[in-house]
Coordinates of C-alpha atoms in Angstrom, one line a residue:
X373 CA -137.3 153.5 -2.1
X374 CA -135.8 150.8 -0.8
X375 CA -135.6 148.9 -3.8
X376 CA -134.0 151.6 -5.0
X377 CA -131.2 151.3 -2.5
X378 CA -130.9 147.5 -2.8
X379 CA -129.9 148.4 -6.4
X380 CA -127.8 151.0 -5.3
X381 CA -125.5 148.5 -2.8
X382 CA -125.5 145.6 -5.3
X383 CA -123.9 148.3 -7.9
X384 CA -121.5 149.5 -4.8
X385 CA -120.9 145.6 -4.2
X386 CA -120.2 144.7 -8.0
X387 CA -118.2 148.0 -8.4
X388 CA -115.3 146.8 -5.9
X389 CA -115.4 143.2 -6.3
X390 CA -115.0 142.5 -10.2
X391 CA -114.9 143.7 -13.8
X392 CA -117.5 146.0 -15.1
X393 CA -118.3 147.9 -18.7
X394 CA -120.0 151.3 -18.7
X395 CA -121.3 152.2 -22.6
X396 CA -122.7 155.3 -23.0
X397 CA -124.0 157.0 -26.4
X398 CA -123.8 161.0 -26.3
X399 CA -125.0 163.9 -28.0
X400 CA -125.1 167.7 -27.3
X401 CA -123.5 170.8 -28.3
X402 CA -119.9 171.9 -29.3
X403 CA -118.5 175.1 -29.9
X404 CA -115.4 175.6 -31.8
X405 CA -113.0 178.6 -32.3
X406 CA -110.4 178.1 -35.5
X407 CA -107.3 180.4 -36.0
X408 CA -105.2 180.4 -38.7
X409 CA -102.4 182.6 -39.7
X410 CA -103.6 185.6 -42.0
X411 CA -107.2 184.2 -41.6
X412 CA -109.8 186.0 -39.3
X413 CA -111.0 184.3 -36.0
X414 CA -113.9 182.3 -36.6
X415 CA -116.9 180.8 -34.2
X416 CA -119.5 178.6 -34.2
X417 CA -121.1 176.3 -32.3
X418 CA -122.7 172.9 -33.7
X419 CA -124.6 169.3 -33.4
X420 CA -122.0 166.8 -31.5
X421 CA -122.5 163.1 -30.8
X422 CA -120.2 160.5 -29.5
X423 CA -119.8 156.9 -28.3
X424 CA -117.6 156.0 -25.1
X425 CA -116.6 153.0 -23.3
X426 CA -114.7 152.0 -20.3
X427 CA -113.7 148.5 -18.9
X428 CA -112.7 148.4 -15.2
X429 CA -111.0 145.7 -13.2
X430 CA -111.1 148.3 -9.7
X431 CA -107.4 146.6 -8.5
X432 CA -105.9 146.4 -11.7
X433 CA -106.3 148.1 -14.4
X434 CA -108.6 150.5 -16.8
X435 CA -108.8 151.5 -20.1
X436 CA -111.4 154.0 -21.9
X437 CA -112.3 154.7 -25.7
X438 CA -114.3 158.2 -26.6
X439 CA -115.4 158.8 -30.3
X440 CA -116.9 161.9 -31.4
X441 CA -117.9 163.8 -34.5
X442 CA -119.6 166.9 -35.5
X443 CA -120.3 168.3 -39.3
X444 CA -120.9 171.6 -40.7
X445 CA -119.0 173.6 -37.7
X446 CA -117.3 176.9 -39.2
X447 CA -116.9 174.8 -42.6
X448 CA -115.3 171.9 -41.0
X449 CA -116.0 169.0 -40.3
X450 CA -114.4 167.8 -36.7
X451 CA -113.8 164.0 -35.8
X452 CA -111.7 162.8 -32.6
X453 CA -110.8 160.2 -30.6
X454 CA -109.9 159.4 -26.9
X455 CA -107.9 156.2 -26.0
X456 CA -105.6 155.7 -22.5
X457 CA -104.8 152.6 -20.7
X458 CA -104.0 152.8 -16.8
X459 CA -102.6 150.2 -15.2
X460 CA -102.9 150.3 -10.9
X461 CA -99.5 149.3 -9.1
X462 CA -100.6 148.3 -5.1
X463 CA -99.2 146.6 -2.6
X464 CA -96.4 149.1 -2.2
X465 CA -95.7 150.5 1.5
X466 CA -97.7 153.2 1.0
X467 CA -101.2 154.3 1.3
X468 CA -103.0 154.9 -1.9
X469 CA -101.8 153.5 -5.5
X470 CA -99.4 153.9 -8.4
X471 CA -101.0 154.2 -12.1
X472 CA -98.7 153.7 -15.0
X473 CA -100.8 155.0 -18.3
X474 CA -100.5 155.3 -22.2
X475 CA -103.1 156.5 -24.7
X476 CA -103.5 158.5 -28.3
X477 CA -105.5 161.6 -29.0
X478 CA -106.7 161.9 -32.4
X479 CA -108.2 165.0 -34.1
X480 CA -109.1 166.0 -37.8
X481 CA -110.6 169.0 -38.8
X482 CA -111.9 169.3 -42.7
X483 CA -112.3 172.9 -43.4
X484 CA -113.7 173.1 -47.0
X485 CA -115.7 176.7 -47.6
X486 CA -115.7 180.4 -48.3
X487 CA -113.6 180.8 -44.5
X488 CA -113.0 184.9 -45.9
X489 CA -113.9 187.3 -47.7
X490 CA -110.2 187.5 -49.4
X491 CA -109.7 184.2 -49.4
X492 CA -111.6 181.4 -52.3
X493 CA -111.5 177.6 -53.0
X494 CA -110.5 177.3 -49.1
X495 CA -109.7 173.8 -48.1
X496 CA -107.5 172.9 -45.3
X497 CA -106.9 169.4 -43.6
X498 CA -105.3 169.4 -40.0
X499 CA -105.1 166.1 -38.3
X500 CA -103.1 166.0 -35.0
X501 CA -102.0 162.5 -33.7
X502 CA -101.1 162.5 -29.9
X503 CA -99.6 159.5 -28.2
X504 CA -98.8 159.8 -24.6
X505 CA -97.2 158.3 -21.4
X506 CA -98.6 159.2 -17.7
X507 CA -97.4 158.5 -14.2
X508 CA -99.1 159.3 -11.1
X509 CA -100.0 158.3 -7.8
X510 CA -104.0 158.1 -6.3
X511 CA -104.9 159.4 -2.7
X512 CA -108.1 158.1 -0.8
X513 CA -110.1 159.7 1.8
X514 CA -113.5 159.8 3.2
X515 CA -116.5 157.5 4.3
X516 CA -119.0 154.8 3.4
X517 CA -121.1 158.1 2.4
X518 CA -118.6 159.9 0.5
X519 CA -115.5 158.8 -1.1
X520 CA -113.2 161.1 -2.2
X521 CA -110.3 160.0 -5.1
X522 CA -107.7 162.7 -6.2
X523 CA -104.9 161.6 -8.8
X524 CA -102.1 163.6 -9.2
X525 CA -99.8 163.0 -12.3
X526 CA -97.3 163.8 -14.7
X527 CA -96.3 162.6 -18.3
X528 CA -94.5 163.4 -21.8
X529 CA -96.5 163.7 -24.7
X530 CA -95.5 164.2 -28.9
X531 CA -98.0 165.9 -31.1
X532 CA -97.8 164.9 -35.1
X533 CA -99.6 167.4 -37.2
X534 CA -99.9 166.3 -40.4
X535 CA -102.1 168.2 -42.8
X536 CA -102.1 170.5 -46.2
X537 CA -104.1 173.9 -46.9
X538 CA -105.1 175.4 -50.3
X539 CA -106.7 178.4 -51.3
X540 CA -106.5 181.4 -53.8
X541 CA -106.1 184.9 -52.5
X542 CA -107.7 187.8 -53.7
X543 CA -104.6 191.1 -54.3
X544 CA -105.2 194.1 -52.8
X545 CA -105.1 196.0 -56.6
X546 CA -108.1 194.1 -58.1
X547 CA -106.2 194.2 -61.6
X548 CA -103.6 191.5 -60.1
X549 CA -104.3 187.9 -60.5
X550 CA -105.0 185.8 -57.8
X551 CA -102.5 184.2 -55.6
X552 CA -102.7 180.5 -55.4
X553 CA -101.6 178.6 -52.2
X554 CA -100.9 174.7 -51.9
X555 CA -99.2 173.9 -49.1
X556 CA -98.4 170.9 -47.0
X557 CA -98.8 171.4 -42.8
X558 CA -96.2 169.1 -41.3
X559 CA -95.1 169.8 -37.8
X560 CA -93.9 167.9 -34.8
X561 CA -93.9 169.3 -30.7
X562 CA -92.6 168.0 -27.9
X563 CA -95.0 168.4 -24.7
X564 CA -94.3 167.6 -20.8
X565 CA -97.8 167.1 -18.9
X566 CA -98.6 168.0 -15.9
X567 CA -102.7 166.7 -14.7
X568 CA -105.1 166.2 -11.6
X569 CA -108.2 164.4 -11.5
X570 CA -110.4 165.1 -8.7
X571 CA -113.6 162.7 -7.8
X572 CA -116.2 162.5 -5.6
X573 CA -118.7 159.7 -5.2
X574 CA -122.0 160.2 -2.7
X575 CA -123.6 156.8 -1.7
X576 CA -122.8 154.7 -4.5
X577 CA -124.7 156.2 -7.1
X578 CA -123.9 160.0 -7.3
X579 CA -120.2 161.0 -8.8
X580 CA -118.8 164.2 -9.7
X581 CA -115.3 164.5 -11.1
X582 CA -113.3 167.3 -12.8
X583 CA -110.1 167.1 -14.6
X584 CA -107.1 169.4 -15.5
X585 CA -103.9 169.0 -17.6
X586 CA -101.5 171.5 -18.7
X587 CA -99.3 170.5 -22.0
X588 CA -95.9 172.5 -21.3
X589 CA -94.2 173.3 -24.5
X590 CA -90.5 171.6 -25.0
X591 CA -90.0 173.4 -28.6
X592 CA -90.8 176.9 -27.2
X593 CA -94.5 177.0 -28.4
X594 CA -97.5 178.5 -26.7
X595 CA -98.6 176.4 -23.6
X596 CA -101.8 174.2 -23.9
X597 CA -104.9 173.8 -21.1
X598 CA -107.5 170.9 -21.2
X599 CA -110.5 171.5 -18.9
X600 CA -113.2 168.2 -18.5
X601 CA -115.7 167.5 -16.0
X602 CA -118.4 165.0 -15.8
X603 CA -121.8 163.9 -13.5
X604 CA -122.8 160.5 -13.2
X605 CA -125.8 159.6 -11.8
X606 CA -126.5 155.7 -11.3
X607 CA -130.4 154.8 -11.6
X608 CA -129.7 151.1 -10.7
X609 CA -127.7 148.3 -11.1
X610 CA -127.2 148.7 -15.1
X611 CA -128.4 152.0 -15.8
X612 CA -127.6 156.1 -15.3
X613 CA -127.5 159.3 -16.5
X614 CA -124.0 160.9 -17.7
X615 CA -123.3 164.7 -18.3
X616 CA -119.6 165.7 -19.8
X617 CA -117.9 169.1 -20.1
X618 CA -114.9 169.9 -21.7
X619 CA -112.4 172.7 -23.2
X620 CA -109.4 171.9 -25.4
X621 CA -107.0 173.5 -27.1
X622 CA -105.2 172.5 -30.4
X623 CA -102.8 174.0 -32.7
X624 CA -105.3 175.7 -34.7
X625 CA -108.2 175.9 -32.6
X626 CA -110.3 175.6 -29.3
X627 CA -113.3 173.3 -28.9
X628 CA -116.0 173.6 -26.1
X629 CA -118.6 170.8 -25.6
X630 CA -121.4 170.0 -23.3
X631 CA -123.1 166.3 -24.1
X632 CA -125.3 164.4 -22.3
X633 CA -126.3 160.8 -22.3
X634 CA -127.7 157.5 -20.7
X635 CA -124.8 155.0 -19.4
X636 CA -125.3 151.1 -19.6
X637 CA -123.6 149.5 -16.9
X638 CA -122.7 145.6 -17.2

C-alpha cells in the first residue's frame, strides 16, 4: 500500500513539473446508425480498435492524436481520425488560463453491399474533412485531494464532404429497366462551436472527465451534438487503465462507441 502511494506522488510530482507521453491502444465496441436520402435507416453495432496519443508540457501546451477503424459495420467500413493542438496562455491578471487550439477531424465511411431491398450494386464513399479553430478559457478549484478543471470554449469549424454514391434501382413496374445512379457527393458547411470539458482528478491517480460540443449550423443545416467521456485510472508511475465513451453525429450518420484500454505513461 504504501508503495503504491509512493508511485502515486512521484506520477502527481512528474505530472506538474515536466513533459510527459500517455500511449494507449484501444479496442471495444461501436455502434453506427447510417441515413441516407431514399434509403432506409440502418443499425449495427461492430468490432472497434484504435491507437491514441498525447504529449503534455502542463504550462504550455498539448496536443493529442486518436486513430480508429472498424470493418464490416452496416456494409461499411469506418476509419477516423482525431488531431487538436492547445496551446496554454498564463501569466495574464487573471486566475485560471487561456488555450488557443486547432485540429482536423477525419472520417470515411466505405459502404459497399446489398444496403436495400430496392436498391443493387450499392457503393457509396463519404469522407468528411474537419479542420477547426478553438478559444477558451480554464477554471481551477479544489484541493490536494480533488482537483477540479472545467474549460469553457468556443470556435468555428468547416466541414468538406467529399464523396460519390452508385447504385441501380429496382422500378416499381418490374417490366421497367433498372435505374442506374452515379453520382458525386461534394458539399461544404460552415459550423460555429460552442464546447465544455469538465474534469475531475481524485488523489493523483483517479480522473473522470466528460465533454460536450454543439456544432451550430451557419448554412441553415441541422445542428450537430458530440458527447465523450473517459475514466482513467493510474496503476503507478507508467501504467493505467483507460475507458472512453463517445456519441457523434455526421452528415450521414451517428456513431456510438465504448473502448477500453491500458495507458503507458512516460
Amino acid at each position: 500500500m504504501r508503495r503504491n502511494i509512493a508511485w502515486f506522488m512521484v506520477l502527481a510530482m512528474g505530472l506538474h513539473a515536466a513533459d510527459f507521453r500517455i500511449v494507449t491502444p484501444y479496442a471495444g465496441s461501436i455502434s453506427n446508425r447510417l441515413a441516407v436520402e431514399n434509403m432506409d435507416d440502418m443499425k449495427d453495432t461492430a468490432l472497434m480498435h484504435g491507437l491514441y496519443f498525447q504529449w503534455v508540457n502542463p504550462a504550455r501546451y498539448q496536443w493529442n492524436v486518436f486513430l480508429y477503424q472498424s470493418r464490416n459495420i452496416n456494409e461499411s467500413d469506418i476509419f477516423g481520425s482525431h488531431f487538436i493542438f492547445d496551446y496554454y496562455v498564463t501569466g495574464l491578471p487573471m486566475t485560471g488560463k487561456f488555450v488557443i487550439g486547432a485540429g482536423l477531424d477525419y472520417i470515411r465511411i466505405r459502404t459497399d453491399g446489398d444496403v436495400s431491398a430496392a436498391l443493387s450494386n450499392f457503393c457509396m464513399t463519404n469522407a468528411v474533412y474537419a479542420p477547426y479553430f478553438r478559444l477558451g478559457r480554464y477554471l481551477n478549484t479544489g484541493s490536494s485531494a480533488m482537483k477540479n478543471e472545467l474549460l469553457v470554449w468556443t470556435g468555428y469549424e468547416r466541414d468538406i464532404i467529399r464523396g460519390d454514391i452508385r447504385f441501380d434501382m429496382q422500378p416499381p413496374v418490374p417490366q421497367m429497366p433498372a435505374i442506374s445512379v452515379d453520382d458525386v457527393i461534394e458539399s461544404d458547411y460552415d459550423y460555429a462551436l460552442l464546447g465544455l470539458n469538465i474534469k475531475s482528478t481524485f488523489h493523483h491517480f483517479l480522473e473522470l472527465s466528460a465533454k460536450y460540443y454543439r456544432k451550430v449550423s451557419l448554412n441553415g443545416n441541422p445542428h450537430l451534438n458530440t458527447f465523450s467521456g473517459m475514466v482513467n485510472c493510474y496503476l503507478n508511475r507508467h501504467w493505467g487503465l483507460s475507458y472512453r465513451f463517445k456519441y457523434m453525429e455526421v452528415s450521414v450518420s451517428t456513431n456510438t462507441y465504448h473502448i477500453g484500454g491500458i495507458a503507458y505513461i512516460f
